Coordinates of C-alpha atoms in Angstrom, one line a residue:
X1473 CA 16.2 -18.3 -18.9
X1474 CA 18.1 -15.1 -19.7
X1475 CA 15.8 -11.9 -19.8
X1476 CA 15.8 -10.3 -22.7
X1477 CA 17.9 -6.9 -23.6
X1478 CA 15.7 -4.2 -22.7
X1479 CA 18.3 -1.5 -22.6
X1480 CA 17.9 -0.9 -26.3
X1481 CA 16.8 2.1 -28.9
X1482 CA 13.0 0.9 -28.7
X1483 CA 10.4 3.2 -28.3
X1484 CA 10.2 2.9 -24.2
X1485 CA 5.9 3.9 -24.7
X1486 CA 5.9 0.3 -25.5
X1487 CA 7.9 -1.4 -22.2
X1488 CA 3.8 -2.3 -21.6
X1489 CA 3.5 -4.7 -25.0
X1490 CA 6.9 -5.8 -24.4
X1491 CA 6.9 -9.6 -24.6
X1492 CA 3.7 -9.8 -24.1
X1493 CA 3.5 -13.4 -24.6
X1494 CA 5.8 -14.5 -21.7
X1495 CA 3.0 -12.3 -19.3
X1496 CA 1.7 -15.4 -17.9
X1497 CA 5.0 -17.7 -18.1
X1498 CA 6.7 -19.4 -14.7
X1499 CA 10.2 -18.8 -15.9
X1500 CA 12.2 -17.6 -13.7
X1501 CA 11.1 -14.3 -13.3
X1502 CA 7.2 -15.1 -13.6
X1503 CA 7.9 -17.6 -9.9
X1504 CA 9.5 -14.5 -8.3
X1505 CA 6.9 -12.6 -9.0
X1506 CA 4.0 -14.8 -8.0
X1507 CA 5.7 -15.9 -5.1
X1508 CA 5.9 -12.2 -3.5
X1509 CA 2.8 -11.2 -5.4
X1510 CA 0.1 -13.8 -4.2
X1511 CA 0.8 -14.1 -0.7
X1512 CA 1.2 -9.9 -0.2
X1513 CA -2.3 -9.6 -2.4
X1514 CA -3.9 -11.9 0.0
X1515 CA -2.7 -10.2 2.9
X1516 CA -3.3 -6.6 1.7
X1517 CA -7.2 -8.3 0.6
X1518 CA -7.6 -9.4 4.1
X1519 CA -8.1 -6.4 6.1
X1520 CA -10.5 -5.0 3.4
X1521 CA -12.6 -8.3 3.6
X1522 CA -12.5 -8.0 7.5
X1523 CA -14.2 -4.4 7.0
X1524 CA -16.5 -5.9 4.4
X1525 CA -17.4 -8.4 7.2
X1526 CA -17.9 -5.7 9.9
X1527 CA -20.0 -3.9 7.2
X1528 CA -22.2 -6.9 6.5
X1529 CA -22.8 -7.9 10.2
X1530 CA -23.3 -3.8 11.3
X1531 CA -25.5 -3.6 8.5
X1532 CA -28.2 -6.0 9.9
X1533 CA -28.3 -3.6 12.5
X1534 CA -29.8 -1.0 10.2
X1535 CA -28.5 1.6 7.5
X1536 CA -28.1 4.7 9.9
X1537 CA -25.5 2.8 11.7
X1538 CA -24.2 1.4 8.7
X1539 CA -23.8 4.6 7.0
X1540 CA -22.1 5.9 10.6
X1541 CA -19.9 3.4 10.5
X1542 CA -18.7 3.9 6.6
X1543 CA -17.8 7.6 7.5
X1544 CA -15.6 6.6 10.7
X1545 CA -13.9 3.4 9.0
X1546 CA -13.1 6.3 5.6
X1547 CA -11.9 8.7 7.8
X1548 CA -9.5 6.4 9.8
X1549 CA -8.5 4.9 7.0
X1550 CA -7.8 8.1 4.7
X1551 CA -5.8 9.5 7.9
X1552 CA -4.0 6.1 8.6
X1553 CA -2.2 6.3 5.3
X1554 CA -0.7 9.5 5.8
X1555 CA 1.1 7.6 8.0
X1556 CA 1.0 4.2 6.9
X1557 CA 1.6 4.6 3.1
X1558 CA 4.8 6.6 3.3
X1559 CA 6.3 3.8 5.7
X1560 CA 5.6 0.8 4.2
X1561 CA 6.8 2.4 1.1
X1562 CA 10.2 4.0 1.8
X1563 CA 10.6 1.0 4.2
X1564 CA 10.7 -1.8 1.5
X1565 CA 12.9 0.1 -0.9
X1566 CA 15.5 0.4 1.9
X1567 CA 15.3 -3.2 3.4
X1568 CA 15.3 -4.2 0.0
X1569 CA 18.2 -2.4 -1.2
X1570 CA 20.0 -3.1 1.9
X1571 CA 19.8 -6.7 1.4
X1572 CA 20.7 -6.9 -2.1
X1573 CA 23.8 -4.6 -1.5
X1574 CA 24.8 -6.9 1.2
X1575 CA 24.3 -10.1 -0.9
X1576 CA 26.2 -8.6 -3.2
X1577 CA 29.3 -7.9 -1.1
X1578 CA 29.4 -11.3 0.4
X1579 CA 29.8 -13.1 -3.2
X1580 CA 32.1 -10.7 -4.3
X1581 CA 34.3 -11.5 -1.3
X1582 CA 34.8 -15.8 -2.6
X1583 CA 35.7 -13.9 -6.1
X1584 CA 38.8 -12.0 -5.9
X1585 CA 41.2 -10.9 -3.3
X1586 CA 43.6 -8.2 -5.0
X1587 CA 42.9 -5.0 -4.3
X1588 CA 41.4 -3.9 -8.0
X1589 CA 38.3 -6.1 -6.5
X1590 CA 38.1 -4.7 -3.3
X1591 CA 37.9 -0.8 -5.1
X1592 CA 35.3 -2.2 -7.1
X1593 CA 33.5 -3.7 -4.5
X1594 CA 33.5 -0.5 -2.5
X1595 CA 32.8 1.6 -5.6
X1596 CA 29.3 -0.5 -5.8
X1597 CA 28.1 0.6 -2.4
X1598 CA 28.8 3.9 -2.8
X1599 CA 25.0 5.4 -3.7
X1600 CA 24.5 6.7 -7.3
X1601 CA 23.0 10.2 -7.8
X1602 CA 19.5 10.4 -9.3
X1603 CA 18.3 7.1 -7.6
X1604 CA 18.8 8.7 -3.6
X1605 CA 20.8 5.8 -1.8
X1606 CA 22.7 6.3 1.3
X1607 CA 24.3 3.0 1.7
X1608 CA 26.9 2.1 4.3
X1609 CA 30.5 1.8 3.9
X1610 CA 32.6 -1.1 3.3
X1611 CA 33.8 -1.1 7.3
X1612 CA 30.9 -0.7 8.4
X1613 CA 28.8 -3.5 6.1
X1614 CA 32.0 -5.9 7.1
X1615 CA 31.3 -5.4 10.8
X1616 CA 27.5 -5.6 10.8
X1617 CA 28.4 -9.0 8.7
X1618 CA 30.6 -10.2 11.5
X1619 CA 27.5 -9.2 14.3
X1620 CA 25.0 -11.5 11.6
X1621 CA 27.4 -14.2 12.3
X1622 CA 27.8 -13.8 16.3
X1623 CA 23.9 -13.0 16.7
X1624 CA 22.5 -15.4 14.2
X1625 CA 20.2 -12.3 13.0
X1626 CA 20.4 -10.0 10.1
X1627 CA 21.4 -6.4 10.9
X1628 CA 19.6 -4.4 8.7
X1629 CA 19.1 -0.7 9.6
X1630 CA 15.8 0.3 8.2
X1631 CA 13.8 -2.5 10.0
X1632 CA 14.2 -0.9 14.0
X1633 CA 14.1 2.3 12.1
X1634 CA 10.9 1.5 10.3
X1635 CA 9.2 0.7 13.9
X1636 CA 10.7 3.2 16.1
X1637 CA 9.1 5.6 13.6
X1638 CA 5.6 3.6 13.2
X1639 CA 5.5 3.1 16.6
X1640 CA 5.5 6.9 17.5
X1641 CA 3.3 7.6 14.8
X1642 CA 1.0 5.2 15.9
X1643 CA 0.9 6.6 19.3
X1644 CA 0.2 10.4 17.7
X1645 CA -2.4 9.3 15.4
X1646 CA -4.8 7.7 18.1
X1647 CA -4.6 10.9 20.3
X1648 CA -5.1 12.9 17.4
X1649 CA -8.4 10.7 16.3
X1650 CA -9.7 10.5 19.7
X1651 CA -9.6 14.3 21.0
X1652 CA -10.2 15.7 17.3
X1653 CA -13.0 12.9 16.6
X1654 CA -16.1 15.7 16.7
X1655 CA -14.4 18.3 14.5
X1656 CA -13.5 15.6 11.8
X1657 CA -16.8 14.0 11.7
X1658 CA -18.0 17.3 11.2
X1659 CA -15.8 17.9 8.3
X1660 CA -17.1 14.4 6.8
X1661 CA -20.5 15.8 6.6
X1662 CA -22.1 14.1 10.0
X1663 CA -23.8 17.1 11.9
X1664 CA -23.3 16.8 15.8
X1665 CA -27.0 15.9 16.9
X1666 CA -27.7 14.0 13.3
X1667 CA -28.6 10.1 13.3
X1668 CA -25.1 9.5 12.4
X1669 CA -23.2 11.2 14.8
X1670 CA -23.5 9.2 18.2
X1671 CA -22.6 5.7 16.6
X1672 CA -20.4 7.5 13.8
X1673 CA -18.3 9.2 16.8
X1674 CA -18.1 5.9 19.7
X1675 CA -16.8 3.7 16.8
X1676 CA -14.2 6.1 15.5
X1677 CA -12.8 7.0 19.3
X1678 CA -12.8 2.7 19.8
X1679 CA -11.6 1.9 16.8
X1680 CA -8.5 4.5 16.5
X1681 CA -7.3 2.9 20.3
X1682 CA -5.7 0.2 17.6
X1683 CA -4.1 2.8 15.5
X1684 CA -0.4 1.9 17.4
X1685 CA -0.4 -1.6 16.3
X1686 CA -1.5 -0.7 12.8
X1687 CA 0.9 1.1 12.4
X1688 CA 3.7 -1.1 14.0
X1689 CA 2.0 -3.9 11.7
X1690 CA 2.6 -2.1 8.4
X1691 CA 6.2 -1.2 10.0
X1692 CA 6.7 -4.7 10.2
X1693 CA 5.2 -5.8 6.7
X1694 CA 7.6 -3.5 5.1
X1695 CA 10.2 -4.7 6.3
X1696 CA 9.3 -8.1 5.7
X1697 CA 8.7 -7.1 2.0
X1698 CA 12.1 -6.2 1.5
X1699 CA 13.3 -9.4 2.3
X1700 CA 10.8 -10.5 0.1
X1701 CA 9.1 -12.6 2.9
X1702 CA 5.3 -11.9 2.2
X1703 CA 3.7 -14.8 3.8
X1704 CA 4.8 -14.0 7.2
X1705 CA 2.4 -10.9 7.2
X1706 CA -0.1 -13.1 5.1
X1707 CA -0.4 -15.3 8.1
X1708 CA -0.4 -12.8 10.6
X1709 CA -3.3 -10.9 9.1
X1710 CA -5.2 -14.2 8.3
X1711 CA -4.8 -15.0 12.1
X1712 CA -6.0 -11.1 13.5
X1713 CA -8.7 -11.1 10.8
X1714 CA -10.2 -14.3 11.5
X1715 CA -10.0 -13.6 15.3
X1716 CA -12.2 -10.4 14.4
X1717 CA -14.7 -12.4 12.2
X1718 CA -15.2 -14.6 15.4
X1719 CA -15.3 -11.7 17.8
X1720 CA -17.6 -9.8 15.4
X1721 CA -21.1 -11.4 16.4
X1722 CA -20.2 -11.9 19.6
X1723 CA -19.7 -8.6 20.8
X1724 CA -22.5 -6.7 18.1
X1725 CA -25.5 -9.0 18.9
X1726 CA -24.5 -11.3 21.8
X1727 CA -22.8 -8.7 24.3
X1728 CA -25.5 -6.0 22.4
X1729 CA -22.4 -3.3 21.9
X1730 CA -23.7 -2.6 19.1
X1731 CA -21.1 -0.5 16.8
X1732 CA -19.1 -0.6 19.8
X1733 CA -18.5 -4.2 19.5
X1734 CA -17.6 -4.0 16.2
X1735 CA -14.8 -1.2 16.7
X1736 CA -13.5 -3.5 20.3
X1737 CA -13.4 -6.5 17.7
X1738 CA -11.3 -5.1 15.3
X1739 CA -9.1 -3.5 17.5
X1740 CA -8.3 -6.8 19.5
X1741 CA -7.3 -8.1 15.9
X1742 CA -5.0 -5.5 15.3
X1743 CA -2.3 -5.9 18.2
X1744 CA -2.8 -9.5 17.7
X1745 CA -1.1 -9.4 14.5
X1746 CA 1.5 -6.9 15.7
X1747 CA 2.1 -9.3 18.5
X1748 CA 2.7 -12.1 15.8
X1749 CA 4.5 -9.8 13.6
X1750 CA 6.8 -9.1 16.0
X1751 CA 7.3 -12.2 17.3
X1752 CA 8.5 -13.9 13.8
X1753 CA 10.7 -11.0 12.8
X1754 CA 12.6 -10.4 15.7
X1755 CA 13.9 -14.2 15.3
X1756 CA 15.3 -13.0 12.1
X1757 CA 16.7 -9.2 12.5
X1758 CA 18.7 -7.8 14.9
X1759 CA 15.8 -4.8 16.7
X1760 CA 17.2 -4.2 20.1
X1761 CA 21.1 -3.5 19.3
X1762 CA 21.0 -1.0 16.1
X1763 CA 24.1 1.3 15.6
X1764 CA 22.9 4.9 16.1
X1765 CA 25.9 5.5 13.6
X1766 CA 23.9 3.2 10.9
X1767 CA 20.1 4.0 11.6
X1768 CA 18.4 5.1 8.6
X1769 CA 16.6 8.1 10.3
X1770 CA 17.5 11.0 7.7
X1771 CA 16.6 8.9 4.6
X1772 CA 13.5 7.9 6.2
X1773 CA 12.6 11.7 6.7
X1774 CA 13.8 13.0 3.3
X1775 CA 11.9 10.5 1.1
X1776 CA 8.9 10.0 4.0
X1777 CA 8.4 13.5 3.5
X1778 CA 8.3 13.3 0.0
X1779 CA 5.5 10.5 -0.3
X1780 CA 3.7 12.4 2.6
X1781 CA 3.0 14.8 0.1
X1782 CA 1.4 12.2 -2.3
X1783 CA -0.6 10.4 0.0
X1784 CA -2.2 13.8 1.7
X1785 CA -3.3 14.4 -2.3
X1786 CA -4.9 10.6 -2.6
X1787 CA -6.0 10.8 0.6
X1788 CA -7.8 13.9 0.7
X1789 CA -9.6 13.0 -3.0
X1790 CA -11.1 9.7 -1.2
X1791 CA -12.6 11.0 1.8
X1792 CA -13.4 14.2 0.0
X1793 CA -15.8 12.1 -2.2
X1794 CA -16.6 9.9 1.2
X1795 CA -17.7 13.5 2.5
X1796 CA -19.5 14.9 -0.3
X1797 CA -21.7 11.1 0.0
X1798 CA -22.6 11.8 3.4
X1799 CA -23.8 15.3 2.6
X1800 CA -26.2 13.6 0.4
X1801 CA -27.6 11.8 2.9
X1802 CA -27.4 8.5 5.2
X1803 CA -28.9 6.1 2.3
X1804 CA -26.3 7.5 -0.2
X1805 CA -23.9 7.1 2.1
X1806 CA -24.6 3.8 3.1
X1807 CA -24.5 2.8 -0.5
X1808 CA -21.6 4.4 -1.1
X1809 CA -19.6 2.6 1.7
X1810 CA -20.4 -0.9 0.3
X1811 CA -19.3 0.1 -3.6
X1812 CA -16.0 1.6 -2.1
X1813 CA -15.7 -0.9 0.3
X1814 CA -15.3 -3.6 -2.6
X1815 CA -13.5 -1.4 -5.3
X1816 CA -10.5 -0.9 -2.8
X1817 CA -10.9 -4.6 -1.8
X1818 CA -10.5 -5.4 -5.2
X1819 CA -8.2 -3.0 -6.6
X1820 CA -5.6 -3.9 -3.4
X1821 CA -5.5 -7.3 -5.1
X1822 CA -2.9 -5.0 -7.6
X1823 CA -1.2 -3.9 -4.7
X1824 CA 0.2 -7.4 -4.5
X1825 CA 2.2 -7.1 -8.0
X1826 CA 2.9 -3.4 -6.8
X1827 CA 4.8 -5.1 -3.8
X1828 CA 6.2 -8.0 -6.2
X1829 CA 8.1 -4.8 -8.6
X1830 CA 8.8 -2.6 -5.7
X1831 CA 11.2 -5.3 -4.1
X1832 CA 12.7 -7.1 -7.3
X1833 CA 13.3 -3.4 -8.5
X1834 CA 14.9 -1.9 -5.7
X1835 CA 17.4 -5.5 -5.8
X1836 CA 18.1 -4.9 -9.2
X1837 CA 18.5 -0.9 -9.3
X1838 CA 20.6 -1.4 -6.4
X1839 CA 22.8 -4.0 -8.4
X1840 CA 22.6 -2.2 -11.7
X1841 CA 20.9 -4.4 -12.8
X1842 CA 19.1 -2.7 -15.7
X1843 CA 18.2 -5.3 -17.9
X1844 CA 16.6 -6.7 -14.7
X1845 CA 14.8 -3.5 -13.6
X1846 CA 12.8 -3.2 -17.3
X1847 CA 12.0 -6.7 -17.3
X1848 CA 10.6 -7.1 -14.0
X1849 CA 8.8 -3.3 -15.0
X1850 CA 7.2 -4.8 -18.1
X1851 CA 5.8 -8.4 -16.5
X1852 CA 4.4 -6.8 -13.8
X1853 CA 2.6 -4.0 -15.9
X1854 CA 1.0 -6.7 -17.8
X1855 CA 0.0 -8.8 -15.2
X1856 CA -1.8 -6.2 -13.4
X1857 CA -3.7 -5.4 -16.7
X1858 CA -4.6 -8.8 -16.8
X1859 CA -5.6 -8.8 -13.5
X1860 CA -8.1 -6.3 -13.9
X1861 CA -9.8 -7.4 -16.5
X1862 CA -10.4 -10.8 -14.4
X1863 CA -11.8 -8.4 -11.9
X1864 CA -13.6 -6.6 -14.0
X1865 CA -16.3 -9.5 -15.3
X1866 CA -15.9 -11.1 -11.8
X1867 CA -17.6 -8.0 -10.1
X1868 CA -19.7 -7.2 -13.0
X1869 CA -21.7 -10.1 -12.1
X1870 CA -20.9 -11.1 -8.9
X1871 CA -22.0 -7.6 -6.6
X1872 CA -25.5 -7.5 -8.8
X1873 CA -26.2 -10.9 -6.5
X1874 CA -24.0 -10.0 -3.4
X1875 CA -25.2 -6.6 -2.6
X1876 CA -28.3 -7.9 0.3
X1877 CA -25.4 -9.5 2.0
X1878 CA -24.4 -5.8 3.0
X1879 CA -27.8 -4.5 3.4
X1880 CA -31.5 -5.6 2.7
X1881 CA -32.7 -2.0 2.7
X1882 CA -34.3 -1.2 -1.4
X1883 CA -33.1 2.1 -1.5
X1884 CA -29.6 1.4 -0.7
X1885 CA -29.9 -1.8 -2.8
X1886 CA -30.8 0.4 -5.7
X1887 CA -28.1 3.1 -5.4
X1888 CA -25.2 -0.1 -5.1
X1889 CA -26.7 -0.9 -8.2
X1890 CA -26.0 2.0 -9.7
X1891 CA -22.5 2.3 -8.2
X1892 CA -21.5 -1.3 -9.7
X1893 CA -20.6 -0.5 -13.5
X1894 CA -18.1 2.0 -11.9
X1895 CA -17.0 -0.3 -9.6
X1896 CA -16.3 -3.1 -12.0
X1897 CA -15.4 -1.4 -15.1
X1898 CA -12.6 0.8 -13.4
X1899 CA -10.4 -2.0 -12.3
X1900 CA -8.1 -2.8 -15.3
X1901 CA -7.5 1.4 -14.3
X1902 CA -6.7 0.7 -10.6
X1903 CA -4.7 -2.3 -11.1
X1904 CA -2.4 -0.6 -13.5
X1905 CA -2.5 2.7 -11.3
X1906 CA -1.5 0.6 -8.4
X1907 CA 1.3 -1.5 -10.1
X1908 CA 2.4 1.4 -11.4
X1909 CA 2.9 2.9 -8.3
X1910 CA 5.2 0.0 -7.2
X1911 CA 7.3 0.2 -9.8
X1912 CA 8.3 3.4 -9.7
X1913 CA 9.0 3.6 -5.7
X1914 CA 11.2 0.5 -6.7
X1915 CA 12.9 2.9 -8.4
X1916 CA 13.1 5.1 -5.7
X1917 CA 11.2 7.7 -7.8
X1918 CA 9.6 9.6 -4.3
X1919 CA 10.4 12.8 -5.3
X1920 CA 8.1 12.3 -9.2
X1921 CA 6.1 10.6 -7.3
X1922 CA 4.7 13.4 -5.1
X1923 CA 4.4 16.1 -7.7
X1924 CA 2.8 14.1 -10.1
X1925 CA 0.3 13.1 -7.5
X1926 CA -0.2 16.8 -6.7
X1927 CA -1.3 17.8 -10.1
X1928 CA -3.3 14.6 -10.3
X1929 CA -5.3 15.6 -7.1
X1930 CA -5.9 19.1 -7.9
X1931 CA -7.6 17.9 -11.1
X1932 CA -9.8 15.5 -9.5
X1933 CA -10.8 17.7 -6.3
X1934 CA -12.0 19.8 -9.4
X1935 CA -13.9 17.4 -10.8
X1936 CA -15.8 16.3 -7.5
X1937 CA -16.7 19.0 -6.9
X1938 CA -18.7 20.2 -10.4
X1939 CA -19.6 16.5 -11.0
X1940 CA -20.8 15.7 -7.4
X1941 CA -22.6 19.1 -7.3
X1942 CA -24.2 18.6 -11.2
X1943 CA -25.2 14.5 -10.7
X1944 CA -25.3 13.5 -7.2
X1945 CA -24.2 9.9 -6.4
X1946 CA -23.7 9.1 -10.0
X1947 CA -21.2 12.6 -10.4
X1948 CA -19.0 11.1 -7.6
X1949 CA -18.0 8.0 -9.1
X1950 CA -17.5 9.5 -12.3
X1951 CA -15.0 12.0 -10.8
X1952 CA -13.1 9.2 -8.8
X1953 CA -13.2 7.4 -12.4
X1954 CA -11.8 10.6 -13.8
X1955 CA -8.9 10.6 -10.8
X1956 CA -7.7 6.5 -10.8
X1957 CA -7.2 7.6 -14.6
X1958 CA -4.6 10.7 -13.9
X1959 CA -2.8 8.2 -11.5
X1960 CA -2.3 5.8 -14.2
X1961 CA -1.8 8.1 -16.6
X1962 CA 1.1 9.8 -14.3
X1963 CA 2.4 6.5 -13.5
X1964 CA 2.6 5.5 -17.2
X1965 CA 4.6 9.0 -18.0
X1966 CA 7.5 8.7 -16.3
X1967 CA 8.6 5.2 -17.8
X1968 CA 7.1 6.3 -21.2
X1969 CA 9.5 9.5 -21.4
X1970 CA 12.5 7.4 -20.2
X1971 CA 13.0 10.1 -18.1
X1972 CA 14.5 9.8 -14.0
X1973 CA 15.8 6.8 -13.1
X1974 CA 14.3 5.5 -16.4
X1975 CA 16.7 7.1 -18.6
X1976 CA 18.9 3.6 -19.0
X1977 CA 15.3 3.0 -21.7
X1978 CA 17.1 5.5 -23.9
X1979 CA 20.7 3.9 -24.4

């Protein structure tokens, strides 16, 4: 089915409404989607289902420990995607684009041989300015092509870039957690010497001994998302996960480790999906003989840098409001970690179309392909919209008779309670803030990206702070309502203005 003609004088505030009624079609476009997007939602679900798990079985032991364990998993999580986040991202934008522009090259090769074809066949991998691509040369792409051929492997330069960079990150973030463990507790709002702080600071040290092969892992998944392969990682962190369901009871009640056990068992599930991971994509892409000459090391820096920025802002507005629970106390806390447990379970679900956009947009901006890039813009806007409605009702009702499997203590059961209209009612929000997020790093938008997320954060630390301060519990998750709204808001802006890489909207 050809896609329609986006490029045209419309109003580009309505790319959201735009053919609305194809939103839930299988043409062509609607199977690429879904088959990137359901598999990468499932996976990116999984891990937040393995720490709902953990929470359920650590919160039979009883809600100190629970709440413990909510500010250790919030603060390893919220530093993990300093590092994480900016990876994964840049990461599947390059492998993507990489792949595309090398597709590209080999059917223009069977098309023409005079040399008008061969200047336009170089003049396509030279980068264009506004979208930030440094790709390789004509030699140099025909020579990796020739290695492909010899080695039976892709040679794409991003992937041993993405995990020589994730693997030393990995490696600094778990010293960093463990000796600095104390310290950032403290900053959470757990006193040394409080109920909290024992359990709070063994599972934190256990747990960050896994931050390499987290880290290696997301390497790996973005890498794997550029070559629009998303059920590799889907069964990797299926396998890890379920192997830390299993190991979960044993450990906690059988071997008595308590919170301990709970850290061991995840960490055990976290190099065993590195180790598969690895395993499955070193079949396919050349990782041990990478051109120095062709390694991506400067654009990974320059646009790494950029979204560092942006994820220091999201991440220091969600464990701010994880820190201003736990100054409320260990019950608020404890109810706390459950609601925000499942809204960023659910909400990740939109993180699947996120990863859909990023990688059919970074193809088509790669290719020019503009018609392409607004299409693929528009579906995925409204399937995420759609998506959270569904999750809406689906949590409305379903955490009012869920909650006692997290806890059966009656005053945490009655603050979840009130937690769960936020919950709920914010994720048509989140999914479009998320999905929006995808499609403008499939853009390669970093640099927007960033500063929009700075002004975005400075508003919402604002509001935690008076809202927290004036209503308590209730004040939080107003504020973090207030914030997921400036994200989609931000998001929405730059394809609304037809501004950045966006412009094509106007012509």
């Amino acid at each position: 089915m050809a896609e329609q003609d986006f490029t045209s004088s419309e109003n580009p505030r309505c790319i959201l409404f735009k053919d609305a009624r194809s939103t839930l079609k299988l043409d062509e476009l609607g199977v690429e989607i879904a088959t990137i997007a359901l598999p990468a939602a499932m996976a990116l679900t999984a891990d937040p289902i393995a720490s709902l798990i953990d929470t359920a079985f650590i919160g039979q032991i009883g809600p100190v420990e629970l709440a413990a364990v909510g500010v250790s998993i919030a603060l390893f999580n919220q530093i993990s995607r300093i590092a994480i986040f900016p990876l994964v991202s840049v990461t599947t934008s390059f492998v993507a684009e990489e792949d595309a522009m090398r597709g590209k090259a080999g059917r223009l090769d069977f098309e023409e041989d005079d040399l008008s074809s061969q200047d336009s066949e170089k003049k396509m991998l030279i980068p264009q300015k506004g979208l930030g691509k440094q790709m390789p040369s004509l030699e140099s792409q025909e020579s990796l092509e020739i290695d492909e051929v010899a080695k039976g492997k892709k040679q794409i330069a991003s992937a041993p870039s993405a995990l020589i960079i994730g693997g030393i990150l990995g490696i600094l973030q778990a010293v960093f957690l463990i000796t600095a463990a104390r310290p950032l507790l403290n900053f959470m709002g757990v006193r040394y010497g409080s109920d909290m702080s024992t359990p709070a600071e063994h599972y934190l040290k256990l747990r960050s001994l896994g931050a390499p092969a987290v880290l290696l892992s997301l390497a790996m998944q973005g890498v794997f998302r550029g070559l629009k392969d998303t059920k590799t990682p889907l069964y990797a962190t299926v396998s890890g996960d379920l192997a830390n369901i299993i190991l979960d009871p044993i450990f906690i009640f059988v071997l008595k480790l308590g919170v301990r056990g709970a850290a061991t068992a995840h960490v055990i599930s976290q190099y065993l999906i590195a180790l598969i991971l690895f395993w499955r994509l070193q079949g396919q892409v050349d990782l041990f003989s990478p051109s120095l000459e062709y390694m991506q090391f400067g654009r990974f820096i320059k646009n790494g840098f950029q979204l560092l920025t942006r994820v220091i802002a999201v991440t220091f507005c969600v464990t701010l409001a994880a820190s201003l629970a736990a100054r409320l106390g260990s019950i608020e806390m404890a109810a706390f970690q459950v609601c925000l447990q499942v809204w960023l379970a659910s909400s990740l679900m939109a993180d699947g179309l996120a990863v859909a956009g990023q990688a059919i947009l970074a193809s088509a901006f790669a290719r020019k392909d503009y018609n392409r890039a607004a299409a693929t813009a528009a579906r995925v806007l409204q399937l995420g919209l759609v998506l959270g409605l569904c999750l809406t009702v689906m949590l409305g009702f379903g955490l009012h008779f869920g909650a006692r499997i997290f806890t059966q203590d009656a005053d945490v059961l009655r603050l979840i309670g009130v937690g769960i209209p936020f919950v709920a009612l914010t994720q048509p929000i989140n999914s479009l803030a998320f999905v929006f997020d995808g499609v403008n790093f499939g853009a390669s938008d970093f640099a927007y990206s960033a500063y929009s997320m700075v002004m975005v954060a400075i508003a919402s630390i604002t509001a935690l702070f008076f809202l927290s301060s004036a209503y308590g519990f209730v004040g939080i998750w107003v504020a973090l309502t207030v914030y997921m709204s400036f994200r989609a808001f931000a998001g929405f802006w730059r394809i609304g203005t037809a501004t950045g890489p966006w412009e094509f909207l106007r012509s």
